[in-house]
Tab-separated table of C-alpha atoms and ligand atoms in Angstrom:
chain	number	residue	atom	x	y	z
A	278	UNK	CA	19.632	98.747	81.545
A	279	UNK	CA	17.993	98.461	77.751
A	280	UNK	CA	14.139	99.117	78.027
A	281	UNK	CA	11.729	97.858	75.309
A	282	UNK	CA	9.232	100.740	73.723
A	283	UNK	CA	6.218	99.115	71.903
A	284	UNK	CA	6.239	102.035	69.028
A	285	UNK	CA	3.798	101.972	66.383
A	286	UNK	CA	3.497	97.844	66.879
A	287	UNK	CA	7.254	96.808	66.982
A	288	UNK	CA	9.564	96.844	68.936
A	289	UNK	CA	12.071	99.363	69.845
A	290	UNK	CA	14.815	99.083	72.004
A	291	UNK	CA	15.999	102.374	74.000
A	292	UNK	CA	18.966	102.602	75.870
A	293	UNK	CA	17.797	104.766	78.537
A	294	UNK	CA	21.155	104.433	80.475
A	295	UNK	CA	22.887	105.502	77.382
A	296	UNK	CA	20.543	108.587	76.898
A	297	UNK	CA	20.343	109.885	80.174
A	298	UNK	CA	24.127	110.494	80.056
A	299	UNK	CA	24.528	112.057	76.790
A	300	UNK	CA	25.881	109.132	75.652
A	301	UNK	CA	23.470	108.702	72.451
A	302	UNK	CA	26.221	109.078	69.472
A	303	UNK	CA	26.341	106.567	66.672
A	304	UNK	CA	29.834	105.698	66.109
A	305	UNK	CA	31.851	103.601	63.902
A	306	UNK	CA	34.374	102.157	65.211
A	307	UNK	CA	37.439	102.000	62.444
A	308	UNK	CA	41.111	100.184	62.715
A	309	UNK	CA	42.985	97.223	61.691
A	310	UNK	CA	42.129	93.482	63.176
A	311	UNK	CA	43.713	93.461	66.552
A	312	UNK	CA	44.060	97.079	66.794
A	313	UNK	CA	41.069	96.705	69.884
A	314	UNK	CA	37.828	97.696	68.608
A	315	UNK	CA	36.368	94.729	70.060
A	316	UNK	CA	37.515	95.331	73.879
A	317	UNK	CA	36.966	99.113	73.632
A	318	UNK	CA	33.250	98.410	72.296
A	319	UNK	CA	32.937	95.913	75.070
A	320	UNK	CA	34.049	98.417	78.010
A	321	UNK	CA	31.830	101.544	76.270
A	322	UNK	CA	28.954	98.780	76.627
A	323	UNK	CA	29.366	97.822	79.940
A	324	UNK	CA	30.553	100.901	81.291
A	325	UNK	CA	28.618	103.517	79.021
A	326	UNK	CA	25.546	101.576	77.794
A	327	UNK	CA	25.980	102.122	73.997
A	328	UNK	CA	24.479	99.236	72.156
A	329	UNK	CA	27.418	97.569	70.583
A	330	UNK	CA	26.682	95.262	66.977
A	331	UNK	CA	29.695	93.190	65.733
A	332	UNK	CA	29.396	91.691	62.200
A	333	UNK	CA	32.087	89.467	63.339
A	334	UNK	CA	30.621	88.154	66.380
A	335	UNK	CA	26.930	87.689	64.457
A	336	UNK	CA	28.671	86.222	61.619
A	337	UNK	CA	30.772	83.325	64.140
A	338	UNK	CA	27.381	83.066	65.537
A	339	UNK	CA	25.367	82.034	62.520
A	340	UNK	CA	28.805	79.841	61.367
A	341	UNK	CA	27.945	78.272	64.909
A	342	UNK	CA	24.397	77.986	64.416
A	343	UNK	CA	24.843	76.236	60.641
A	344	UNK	CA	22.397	78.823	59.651
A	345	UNK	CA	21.887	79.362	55.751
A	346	UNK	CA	23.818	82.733	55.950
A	347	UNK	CA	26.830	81.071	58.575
A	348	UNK	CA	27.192	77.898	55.870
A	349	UNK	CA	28.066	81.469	53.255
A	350	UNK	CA	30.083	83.064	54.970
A	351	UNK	CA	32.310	80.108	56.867
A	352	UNK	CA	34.477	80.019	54.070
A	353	UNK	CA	35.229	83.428	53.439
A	354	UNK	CA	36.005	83.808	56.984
A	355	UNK	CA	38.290	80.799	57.200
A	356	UNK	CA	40.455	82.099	54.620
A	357	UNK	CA	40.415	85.817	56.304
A	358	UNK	CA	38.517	87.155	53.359
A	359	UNK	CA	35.585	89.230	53.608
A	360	UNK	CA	31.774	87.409	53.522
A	361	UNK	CA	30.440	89.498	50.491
A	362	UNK	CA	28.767	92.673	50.701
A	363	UNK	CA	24.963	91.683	50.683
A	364	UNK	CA	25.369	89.054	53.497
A	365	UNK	CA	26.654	91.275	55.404
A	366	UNK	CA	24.151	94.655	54.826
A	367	UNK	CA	20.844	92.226	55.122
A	368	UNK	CA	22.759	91.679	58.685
A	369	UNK	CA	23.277	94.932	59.801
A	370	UNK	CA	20.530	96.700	58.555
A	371	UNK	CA	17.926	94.820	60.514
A	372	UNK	CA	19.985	95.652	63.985
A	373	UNK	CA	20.544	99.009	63.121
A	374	UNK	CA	16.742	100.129	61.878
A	375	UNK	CA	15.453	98.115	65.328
A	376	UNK	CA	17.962	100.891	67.763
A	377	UNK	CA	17.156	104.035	69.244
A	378	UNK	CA	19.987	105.838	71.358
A	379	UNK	CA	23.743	105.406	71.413
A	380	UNK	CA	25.446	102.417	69.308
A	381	UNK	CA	28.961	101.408	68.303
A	382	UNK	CA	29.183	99.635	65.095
A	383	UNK	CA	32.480	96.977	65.398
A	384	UNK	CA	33.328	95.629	62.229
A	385	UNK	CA	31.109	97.739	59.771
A	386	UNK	CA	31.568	99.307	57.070
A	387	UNK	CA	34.620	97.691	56.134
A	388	UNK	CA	34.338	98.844	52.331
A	389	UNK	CA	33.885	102.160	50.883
A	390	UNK	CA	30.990	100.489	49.485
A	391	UNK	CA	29.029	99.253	53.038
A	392	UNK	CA	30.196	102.792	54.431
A	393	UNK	CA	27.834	104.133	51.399
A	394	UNK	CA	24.877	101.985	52.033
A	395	UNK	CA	25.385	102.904	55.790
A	396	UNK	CA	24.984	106.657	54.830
A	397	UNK	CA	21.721	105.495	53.497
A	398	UNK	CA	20.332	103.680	56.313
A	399	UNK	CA	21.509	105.711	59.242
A	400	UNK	CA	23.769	109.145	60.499
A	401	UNK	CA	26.955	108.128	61.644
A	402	UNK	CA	28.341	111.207	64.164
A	403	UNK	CA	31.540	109.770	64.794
A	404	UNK	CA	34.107	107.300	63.445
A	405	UNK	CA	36.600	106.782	65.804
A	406	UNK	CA	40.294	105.236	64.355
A	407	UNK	CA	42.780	103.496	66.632
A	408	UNK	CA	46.141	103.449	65.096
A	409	UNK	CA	48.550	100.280	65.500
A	410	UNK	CA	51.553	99.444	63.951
A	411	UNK	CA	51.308	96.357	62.108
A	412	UNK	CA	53.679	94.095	64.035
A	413	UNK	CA	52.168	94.712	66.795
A	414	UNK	CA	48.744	93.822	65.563
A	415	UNK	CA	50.122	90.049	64.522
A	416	UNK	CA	51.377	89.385	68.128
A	417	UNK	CA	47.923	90.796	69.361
A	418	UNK	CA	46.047	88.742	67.155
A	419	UNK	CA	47.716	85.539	67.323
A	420	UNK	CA	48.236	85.674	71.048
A	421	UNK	CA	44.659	86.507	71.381
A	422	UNK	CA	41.954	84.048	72.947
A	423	UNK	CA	38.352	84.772	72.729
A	424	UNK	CA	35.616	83.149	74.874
A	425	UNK	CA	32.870	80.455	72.889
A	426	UNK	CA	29.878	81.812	75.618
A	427	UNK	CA	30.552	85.675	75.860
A	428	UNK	CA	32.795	86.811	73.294
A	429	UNK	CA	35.305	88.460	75.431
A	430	UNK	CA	39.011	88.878	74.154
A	431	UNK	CA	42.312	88.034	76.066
A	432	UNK	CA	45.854	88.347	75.087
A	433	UNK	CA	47.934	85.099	76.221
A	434	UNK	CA	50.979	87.767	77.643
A	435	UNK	CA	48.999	91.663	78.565
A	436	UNK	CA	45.363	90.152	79.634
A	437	UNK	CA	45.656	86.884	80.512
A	438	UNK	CA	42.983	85.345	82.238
A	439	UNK	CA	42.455	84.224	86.195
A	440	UNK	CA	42.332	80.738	85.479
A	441	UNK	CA	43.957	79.411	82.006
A	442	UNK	CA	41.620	78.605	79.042
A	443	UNK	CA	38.633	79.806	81.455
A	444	UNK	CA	36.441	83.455	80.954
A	445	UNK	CA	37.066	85.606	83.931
A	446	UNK	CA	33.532	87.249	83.279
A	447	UNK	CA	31.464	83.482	82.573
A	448	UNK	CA	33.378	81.002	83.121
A	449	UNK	CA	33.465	79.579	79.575
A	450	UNK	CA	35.964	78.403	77.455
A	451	UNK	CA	38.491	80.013	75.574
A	452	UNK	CA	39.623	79.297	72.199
A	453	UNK	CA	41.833	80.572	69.565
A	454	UNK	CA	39.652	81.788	66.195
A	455	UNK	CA	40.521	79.929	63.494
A	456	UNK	CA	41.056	83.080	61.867
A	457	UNK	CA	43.802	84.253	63.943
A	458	UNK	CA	46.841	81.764	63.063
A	459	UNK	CA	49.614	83.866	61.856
A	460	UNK	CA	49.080	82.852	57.789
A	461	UNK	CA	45.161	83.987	58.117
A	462	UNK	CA	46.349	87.307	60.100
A	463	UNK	CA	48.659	88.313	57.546
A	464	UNK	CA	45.635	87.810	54.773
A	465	UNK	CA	43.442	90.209	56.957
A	466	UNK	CA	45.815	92.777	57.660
A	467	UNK	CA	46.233	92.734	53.481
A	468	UNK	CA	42.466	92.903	52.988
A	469	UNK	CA	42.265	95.458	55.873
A	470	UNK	CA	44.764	97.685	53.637
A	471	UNK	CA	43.095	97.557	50.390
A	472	UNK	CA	39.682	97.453	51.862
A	473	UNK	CA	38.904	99.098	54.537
A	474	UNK	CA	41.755	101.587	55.612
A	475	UNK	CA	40.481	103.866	53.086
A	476	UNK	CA	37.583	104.673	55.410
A	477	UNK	CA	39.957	106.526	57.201
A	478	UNK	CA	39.994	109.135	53.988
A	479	UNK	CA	35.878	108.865	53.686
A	480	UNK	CA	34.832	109.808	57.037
A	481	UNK	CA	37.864	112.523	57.393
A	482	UNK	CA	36.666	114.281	54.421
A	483	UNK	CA	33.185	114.347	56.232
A	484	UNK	CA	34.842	115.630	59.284
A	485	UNK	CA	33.756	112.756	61.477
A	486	UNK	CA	36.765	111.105	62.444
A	487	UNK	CA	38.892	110.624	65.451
A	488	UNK	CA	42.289	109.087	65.161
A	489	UNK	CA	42.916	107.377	68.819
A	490	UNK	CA	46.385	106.105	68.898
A	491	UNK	CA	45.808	102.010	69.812
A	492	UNK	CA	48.814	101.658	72.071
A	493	UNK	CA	49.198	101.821	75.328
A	494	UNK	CA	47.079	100.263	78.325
A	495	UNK	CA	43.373	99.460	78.175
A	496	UNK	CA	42.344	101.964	80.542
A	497	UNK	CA	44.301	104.737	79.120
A	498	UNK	CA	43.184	104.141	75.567
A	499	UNK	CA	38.882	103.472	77.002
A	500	UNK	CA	39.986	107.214	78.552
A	501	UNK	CA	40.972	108.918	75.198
A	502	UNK	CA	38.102	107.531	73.910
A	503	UNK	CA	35.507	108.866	76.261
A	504	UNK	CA	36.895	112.064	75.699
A	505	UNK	CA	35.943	112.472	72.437
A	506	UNK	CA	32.031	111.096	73.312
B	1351	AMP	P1	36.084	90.510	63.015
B	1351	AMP	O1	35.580	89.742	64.184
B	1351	AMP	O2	35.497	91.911	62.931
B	1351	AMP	O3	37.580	90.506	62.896
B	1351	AMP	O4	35.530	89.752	61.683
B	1351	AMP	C1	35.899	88.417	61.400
B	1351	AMP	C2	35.606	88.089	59.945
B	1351	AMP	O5	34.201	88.254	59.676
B	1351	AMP	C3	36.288	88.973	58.922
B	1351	AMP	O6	37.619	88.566	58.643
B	1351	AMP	C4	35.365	88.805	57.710
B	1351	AMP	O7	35.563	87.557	57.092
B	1351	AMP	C5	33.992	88.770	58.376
B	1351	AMP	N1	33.406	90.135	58.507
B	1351	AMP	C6	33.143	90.826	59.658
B	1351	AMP	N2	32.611	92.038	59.384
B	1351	AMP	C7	32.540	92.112	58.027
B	1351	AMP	C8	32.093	93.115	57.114
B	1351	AMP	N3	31.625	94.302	57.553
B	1351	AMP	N4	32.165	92.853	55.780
B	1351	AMP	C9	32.635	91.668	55.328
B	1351	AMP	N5	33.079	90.690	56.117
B	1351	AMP	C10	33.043	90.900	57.469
């Protein structure tokens, strides 16, 4: 559904799909690890055409890859930390200068700082918050098994997949992040509290945000969602 635009030599890519429903906001998608952003963003893709950018997934993917930047940020990741600031901006910038139309940003800003560069790069029209309890988010997280092709997310117990340790949408493998044993969850939830939650407090004081509670099924929490696009 994404159509390339040569504009002014380079290349642009509009997301006609996205456009021709109204669906052209650029939203940041806030919350805890585990609280969902990642299967939310995946269904608004699919089934709404936004563009969807994950640091996380580019960052696994350059740890993957060995490249200069993955060999950085491996570490930091490992030990549920966040990959410094500049690694991560070079990143995103670059994806978000190259997008015309609707896009979710999963995983960015996660500092008050990245949310200010962010203001300087693009205009953010919604930030949309899904609320978990923290309990919760360890058994999500550390029950949760990601596939090495696609990046989808299961949960071992509430979406399991077909056929054990296999992707129901490629076929590939499934694995457990190493970032997602119970010892590195705690870690993130703790740099998720002193980092990042207070981007609930930036983007409510610019009347932007949405708080979407993060419980409940799936479909019902996709639904609350779309009614606020
Ligand atoms: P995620 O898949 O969003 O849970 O991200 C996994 C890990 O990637 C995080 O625990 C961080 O180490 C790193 N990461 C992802 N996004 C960012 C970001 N915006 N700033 C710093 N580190 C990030």
């Amino acid at each position: 559904m994404y159509a390339l635009n040569h504009s002014i030599g380079r290349k642009k890519v509009i997301n006609e799909n996205a456009i021709s429903l109204g669906m052209d906001k650029r939203i940041v998608l806030l919350g805890p690890p585990g609280s969902g952003k990642g299967t939310q963003a995946e269904r608004m893709e699919s089934e709404l055409g936004y563009k969807r950018i994950s640091t996380g997934d580019l960052l696994r993917e350059a740890v993957r890859k060995q490249t200069s930047l993955g060999k950085k940020a491996k570490e930091y990741m490992d030990a549920g930390e966040l990959v410094p600031n500049q690694l991560v901006v070079d990143l995103i910038k670059e994806k978000v200068e190259e997008l015309d139309g609707g896009y979710i940003l999963d995983g960015f800003p996660r500092t008050l700082k990245q949310a200010e560069v962010l203001e300087g790069i693009t205009d953010i029209d919604i930030a949309i918050n899904l609320d978990v309890d923290e309990e919760e988010l360890v058994d999500r997280l550390t029950k949760r098994r990601t596939c090495k092709e696609c990046n989808a997310v299961y949960h071992l117990m509430f979406n399991p997949p077909k056929a054990e340790g296999k992707c129901d949408k490629c076929g590939g493998e499934l694995y457990q992040r190493s970032d997602d044993t119970e010892a590195v969850v705690r870690e993130r939830l703790r740099v998720y509290k002193d980092n990042t939650l207070p981007l609930v407090e930036f983007y409510s004081g610019k009347g932007k945000l949405v708080n979407i509670p993060g419980t409940g099924s799936i479909d019902e929490i996709f639904e609350a969602i779309k009614t606020q696009l």
